[in-house]
Short mmCIF file of C-alpha atoms in Angstrom, two decimals:
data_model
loop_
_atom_site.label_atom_id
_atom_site.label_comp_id
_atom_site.label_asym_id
_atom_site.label_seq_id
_atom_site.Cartn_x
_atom_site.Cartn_y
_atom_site.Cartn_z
CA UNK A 246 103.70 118.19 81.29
CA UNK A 247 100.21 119.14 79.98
CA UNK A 248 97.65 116.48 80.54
CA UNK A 249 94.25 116.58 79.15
CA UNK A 250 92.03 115.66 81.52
CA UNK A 251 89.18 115.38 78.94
CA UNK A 252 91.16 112.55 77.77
CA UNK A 253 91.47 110.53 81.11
CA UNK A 254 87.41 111.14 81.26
CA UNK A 255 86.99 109.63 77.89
CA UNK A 256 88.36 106.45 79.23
CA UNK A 257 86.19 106.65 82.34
CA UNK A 258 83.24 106.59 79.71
CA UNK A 259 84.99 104.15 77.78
CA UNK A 260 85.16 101.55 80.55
CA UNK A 261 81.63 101.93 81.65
CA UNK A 262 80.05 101.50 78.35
CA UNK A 263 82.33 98.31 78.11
CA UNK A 264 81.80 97.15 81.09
CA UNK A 265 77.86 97.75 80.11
CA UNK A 266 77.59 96.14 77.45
CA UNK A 267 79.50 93.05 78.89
CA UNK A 268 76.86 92.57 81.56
CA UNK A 269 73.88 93.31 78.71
CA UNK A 270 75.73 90.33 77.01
CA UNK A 271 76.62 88.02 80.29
CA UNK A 272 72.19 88.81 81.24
CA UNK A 273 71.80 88.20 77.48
CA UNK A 274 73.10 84.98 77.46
CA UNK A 275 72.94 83.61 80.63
CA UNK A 276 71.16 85.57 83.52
CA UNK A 277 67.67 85.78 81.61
CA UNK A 278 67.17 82.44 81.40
CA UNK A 279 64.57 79.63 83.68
CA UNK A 280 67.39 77.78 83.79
CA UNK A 281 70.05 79.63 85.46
CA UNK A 282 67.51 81.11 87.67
CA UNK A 283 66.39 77.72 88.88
CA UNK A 284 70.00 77.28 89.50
CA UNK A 285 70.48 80.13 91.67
CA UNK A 286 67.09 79.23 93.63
CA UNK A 287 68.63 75.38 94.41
CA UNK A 288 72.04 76.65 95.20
CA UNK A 289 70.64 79.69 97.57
CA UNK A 290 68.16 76.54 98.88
CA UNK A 291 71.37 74.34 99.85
CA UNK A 292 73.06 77.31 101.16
CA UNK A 293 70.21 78.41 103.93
CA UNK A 294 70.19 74.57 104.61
CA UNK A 295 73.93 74.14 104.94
CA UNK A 296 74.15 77.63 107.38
CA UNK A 297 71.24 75.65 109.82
CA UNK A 298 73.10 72.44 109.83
CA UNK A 299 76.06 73.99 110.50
CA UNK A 300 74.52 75.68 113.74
CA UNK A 301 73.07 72.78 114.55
CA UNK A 302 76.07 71.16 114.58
CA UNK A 303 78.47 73.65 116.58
CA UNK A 304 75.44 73.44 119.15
CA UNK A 305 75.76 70.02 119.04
CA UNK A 306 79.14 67.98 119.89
CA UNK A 307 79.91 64.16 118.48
CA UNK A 308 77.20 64.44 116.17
CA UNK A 309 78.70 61.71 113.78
CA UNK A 310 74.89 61.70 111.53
CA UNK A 311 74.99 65.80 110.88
CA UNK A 312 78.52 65.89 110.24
CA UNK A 313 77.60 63.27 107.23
CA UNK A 314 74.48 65.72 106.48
CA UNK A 315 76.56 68.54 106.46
CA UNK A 316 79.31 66.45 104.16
CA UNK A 317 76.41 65.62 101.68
CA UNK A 318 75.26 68.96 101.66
CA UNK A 319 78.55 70.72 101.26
CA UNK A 320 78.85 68.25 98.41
CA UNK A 321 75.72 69.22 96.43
CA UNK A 322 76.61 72.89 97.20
CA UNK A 323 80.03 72.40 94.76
CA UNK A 324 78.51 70.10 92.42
CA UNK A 325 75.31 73.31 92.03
CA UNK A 326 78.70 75.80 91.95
CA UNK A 327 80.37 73.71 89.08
CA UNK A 328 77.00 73.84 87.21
CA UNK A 329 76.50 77.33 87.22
CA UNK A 330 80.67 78.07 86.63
CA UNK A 331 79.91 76.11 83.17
CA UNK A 332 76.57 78.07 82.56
CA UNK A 333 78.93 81.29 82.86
CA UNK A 334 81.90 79.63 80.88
CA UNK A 335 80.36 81.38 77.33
CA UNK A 336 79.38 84.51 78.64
CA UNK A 337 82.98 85.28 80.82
CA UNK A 338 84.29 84.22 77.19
CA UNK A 339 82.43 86.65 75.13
CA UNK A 340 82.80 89.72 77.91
CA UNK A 341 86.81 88.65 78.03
CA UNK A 342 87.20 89.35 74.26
CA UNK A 343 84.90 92.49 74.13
CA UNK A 344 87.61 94.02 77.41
CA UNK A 345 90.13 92.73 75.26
CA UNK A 346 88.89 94.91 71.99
CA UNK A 347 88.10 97.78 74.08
CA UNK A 348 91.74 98.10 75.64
CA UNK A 349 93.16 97.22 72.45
CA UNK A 350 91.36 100.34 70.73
CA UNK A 351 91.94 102.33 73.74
CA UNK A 352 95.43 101.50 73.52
CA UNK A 353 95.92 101.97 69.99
CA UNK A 354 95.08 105.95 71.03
CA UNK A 355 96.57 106.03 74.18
CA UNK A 356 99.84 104.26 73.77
CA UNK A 357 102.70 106.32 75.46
CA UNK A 358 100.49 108.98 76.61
CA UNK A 359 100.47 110.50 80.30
CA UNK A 360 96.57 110.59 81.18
CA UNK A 361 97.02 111.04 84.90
CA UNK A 362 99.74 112.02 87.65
CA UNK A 363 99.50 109.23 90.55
CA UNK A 364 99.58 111.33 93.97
CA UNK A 365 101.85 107.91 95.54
CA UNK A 366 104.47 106.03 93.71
CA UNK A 367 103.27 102.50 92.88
CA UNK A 368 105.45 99.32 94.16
CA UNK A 369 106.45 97.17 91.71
CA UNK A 370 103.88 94.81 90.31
CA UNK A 371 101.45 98.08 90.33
CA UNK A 372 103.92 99.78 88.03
CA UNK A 373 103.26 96.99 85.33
CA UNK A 374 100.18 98.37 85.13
CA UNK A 375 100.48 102.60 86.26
CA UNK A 376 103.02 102.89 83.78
CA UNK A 377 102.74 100.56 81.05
CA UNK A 378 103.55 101.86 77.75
CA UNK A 379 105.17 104.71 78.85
CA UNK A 380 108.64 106.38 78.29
CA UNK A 381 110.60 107.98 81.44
CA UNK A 382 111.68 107.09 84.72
CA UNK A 383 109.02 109.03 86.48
CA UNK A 384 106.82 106.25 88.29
CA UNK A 385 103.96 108.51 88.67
CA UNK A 386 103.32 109.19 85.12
CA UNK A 387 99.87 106.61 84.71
CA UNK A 388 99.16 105.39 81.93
CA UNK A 389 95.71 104.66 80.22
CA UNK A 390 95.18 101.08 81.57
CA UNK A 391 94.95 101.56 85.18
CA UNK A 392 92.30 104.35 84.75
CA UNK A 393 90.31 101.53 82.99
CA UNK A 394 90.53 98.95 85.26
CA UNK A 395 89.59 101.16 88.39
CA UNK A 396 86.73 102.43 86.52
CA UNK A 397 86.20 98.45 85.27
CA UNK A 398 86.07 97.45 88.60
CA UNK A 399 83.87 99.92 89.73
CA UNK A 400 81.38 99.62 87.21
CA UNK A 401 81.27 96.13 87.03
CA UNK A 402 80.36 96.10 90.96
CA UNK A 403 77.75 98.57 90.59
CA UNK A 404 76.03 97.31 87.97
CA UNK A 405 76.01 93.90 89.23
CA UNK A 406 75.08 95.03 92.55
CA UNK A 407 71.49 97.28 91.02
CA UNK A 408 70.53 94.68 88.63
CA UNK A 409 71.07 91.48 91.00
CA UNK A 410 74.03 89.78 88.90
CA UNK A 411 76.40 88.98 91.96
CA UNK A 412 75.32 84.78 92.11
CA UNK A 413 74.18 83.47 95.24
CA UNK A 414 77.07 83.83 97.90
CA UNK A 415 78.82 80.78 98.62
CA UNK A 416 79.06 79.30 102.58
CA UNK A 417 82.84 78.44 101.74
CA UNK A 418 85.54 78.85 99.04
CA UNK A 419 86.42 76.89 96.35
CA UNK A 420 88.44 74.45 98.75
CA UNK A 421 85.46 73.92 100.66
CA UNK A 422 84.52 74.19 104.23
CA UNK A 423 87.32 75.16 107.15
CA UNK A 424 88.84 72.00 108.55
CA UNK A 425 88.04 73.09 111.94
CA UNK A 426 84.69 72.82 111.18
CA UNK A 427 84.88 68.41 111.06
CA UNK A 428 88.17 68.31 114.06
CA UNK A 429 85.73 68.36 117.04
CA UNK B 94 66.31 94.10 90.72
CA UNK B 95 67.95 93.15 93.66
CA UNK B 96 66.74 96.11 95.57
CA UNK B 97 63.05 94.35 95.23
CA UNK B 98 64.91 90.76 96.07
CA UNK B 99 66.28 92.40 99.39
CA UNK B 100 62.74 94.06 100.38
CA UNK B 101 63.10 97.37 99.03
CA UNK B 102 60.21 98.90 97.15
CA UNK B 103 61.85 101.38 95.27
CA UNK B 104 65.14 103.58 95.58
CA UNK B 105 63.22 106.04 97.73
CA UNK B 106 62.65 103.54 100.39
CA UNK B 107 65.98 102.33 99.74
CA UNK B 108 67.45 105.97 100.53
CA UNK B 109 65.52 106.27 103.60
CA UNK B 110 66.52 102.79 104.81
CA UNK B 111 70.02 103.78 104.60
CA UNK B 112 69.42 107.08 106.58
CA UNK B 113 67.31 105.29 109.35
CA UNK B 114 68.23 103.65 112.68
CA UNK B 115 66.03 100.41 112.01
CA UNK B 116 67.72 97.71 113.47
CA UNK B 117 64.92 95.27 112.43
CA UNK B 118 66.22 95.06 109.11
CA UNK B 119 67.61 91.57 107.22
CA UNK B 120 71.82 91.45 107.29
CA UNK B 121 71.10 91.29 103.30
CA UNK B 122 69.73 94.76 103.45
CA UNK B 123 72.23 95.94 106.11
CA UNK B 124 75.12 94.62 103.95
CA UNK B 125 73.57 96.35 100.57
CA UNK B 126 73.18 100.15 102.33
CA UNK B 127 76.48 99.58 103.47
CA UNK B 128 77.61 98.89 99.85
CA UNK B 129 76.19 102.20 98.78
CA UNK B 130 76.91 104.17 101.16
CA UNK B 131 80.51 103.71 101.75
CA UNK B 132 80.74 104.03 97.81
CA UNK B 133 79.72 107.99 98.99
CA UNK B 134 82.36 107.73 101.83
CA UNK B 135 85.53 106.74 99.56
CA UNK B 136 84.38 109.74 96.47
CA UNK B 137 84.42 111.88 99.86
CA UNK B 138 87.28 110.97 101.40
CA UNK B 139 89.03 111.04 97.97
CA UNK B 140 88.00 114.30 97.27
CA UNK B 141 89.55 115.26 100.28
CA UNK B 142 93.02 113.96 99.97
CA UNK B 143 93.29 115.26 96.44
CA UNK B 144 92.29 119.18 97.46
CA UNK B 145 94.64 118.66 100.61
CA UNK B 146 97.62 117.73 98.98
CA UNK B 147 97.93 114.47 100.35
CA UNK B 148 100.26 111.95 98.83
CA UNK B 149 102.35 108.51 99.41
CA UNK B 150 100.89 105.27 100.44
CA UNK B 151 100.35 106.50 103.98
CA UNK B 152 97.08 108.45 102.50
CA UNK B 153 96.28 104.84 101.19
CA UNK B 154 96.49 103.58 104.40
CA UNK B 155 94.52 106.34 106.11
CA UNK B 156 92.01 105.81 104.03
CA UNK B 157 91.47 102.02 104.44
CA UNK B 158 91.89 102.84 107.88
CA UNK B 159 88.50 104.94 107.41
CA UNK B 160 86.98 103.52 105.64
CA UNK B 161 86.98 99.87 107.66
CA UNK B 162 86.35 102.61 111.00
CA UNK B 163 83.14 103.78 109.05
CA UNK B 164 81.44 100.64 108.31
CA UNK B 165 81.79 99.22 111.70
CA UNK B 166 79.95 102.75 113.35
CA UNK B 167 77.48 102.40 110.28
CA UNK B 168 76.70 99.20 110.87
CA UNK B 169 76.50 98.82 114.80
CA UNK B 170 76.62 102.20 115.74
CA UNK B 171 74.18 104.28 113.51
CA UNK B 172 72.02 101.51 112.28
CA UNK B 173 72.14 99.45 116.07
CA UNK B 174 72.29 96.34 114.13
CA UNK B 175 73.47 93.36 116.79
CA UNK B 176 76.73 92.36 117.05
CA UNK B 177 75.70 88.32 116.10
CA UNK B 178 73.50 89.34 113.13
CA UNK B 179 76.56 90.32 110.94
CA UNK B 180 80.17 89.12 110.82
CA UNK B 181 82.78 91.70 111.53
CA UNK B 182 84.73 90.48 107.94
CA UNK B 183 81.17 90.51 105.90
CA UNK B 184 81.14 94.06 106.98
CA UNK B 185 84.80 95.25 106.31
CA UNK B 186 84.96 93.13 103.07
CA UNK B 187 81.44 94.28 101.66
CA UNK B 188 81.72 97.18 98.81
CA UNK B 189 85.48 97.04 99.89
CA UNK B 190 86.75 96.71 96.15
CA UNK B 191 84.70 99.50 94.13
CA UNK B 192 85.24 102.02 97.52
CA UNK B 193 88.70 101.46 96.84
CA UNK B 194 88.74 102.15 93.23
CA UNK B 195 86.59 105.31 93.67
CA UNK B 196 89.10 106.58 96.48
CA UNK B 197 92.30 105.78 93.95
CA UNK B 198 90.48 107.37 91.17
CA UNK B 199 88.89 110.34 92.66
CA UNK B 200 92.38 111.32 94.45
CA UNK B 201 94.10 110.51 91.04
CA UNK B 202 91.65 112.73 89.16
CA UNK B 203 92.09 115.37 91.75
CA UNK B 204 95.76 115.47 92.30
CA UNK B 205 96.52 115.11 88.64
CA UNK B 206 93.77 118.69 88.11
CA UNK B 207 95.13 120.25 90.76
#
């Protein structure tokens, strides 16, 4: 089988300038503005707070009052998170439906043709993805898709990484806090 | 630019951070260096595997292997840092998703040329 890698590079291209233009958009709409930077600046603030309180209170055992402070703090922390989840709500919209038109044009091109030979055989749920849209039984024929996401999810970390578009890293998950933290 | 926001100047001083042994530096700039540079690691290492031959999801685990190896001897060996500055899991986890992606795709692009 003849595969033209010139092909599987045009996708690589493909997915960066899509994935570019989705975080031009995203810093378009939300990252530019006072706003969401002031946002950022209170939740990093709670953050550095919540990190000290928390070493004060492993130091410290029985301490009913920072427990409470930590509680209140851990409390603003989510309530600053679920502000700046609805700040991103329109631009994770937007960048959705321009991934969405991208693979969808890709695909139009691509459908049912072999841009890469896998050097492992995907398990199962991978294969949904390796070998979508293609005919034959050989599981290491890839298909167009999983080039793009790779190169998605490389892109996507690298530009957020240079131009500062991560968000400010949370203490906890979405659950909140460990529950060992509170059982002492 | 985040490479101002974490103390860096410009990319130059950047580049040299990454090369030097300074274990003065902030976990921030630590964990960005080590973002970059084990982005060169997985192309390496992928580069590698596809010119050897290698195949199966053994080489996958080899590589994660590696790649997990490197950052801890980046981190505390190279760059001294001290082992309460930085988590062992910010470490392992930090970069791990693009250095994963460039090892699948650069072994992919390899094996499929070669």
């Amino acid at each position: 089988m003849d595969i033209n890698i010139g092909e599987t590079l045009f996708i690589i291209v493909g997915a960066a300038i899509s994935i570019s233009v989705g975080e031009l958009v995203s810093w378009f709409l939300v990252y530019r503005n006072a706003d969401y930077k002031d946002l950022v600046s209170r939740i990093e603030t709670a953050v550095t707070k919540y990190n000290k309180e928390k070493e004060q209170f492993v130091k410290e055992t029985n301490a009913k009052n920072q427990e409470k402070r930590l509680a209140q703090i851990e409390s603003q922390i989510k309530g600053l998170n679920y502000e700046m989840t609805f700040k991103k709500m329109i631009s994770n919209a937007a960048v959705a439906i321009l991934s969405i038109v991208t693979i969808n044009s890709i695909g139009n091109y691509y459908s049912g043709i072999v841009v890469a030979k896998l050097p492992f055989e995907p398990f199962w749920i991978l294969q949904q993805i390796t070998h979508r849209g293609l005919n034959g039984e050989d599981l290491t024929d890839c298909s167009y898709i999983f080039i793009y996401v790779l190169s998605a999810l490389i892109f996507k970390s690298n530009i957020q990484k240079i131009f500062g578009l991560e968000g400010p890293k949370m203490p906890f998950g979405p659950g909140g806090p460990q529950p060992s933290l509170f059982k002492q | 630019m985040p490479l101002k926001k974490e103390g860096f100047q410009s990319v130059g001083e950047f580049l040299s951070f990454s090369l030097s042994t300074d274990d003065q530096a902030s976990s921030d700039q630590i964990k960005t260096a080590l973002f970059f540079v084990r982005q060169i690691v997985s192309v390496l290492l992928g580069l590698a595997a596809g010119f050897l031959h290698l195949q199966g999801i053994l080489t996958i685990l080899g590589f994660l292997f590696l790649s997990m190896g490197f950052s801890y001897y980046y981190v505390f060996k190279y760059k001294q840092v001290d082992e309460d500055k930085i988590e062992n899991t910010e470490i392992y986890t930090e970069g791990l998703g693009a250095s994963v992606g460039e090892f699948l795709l650069t072994w992919t692009l390899i094996h499929t040329v070669a």
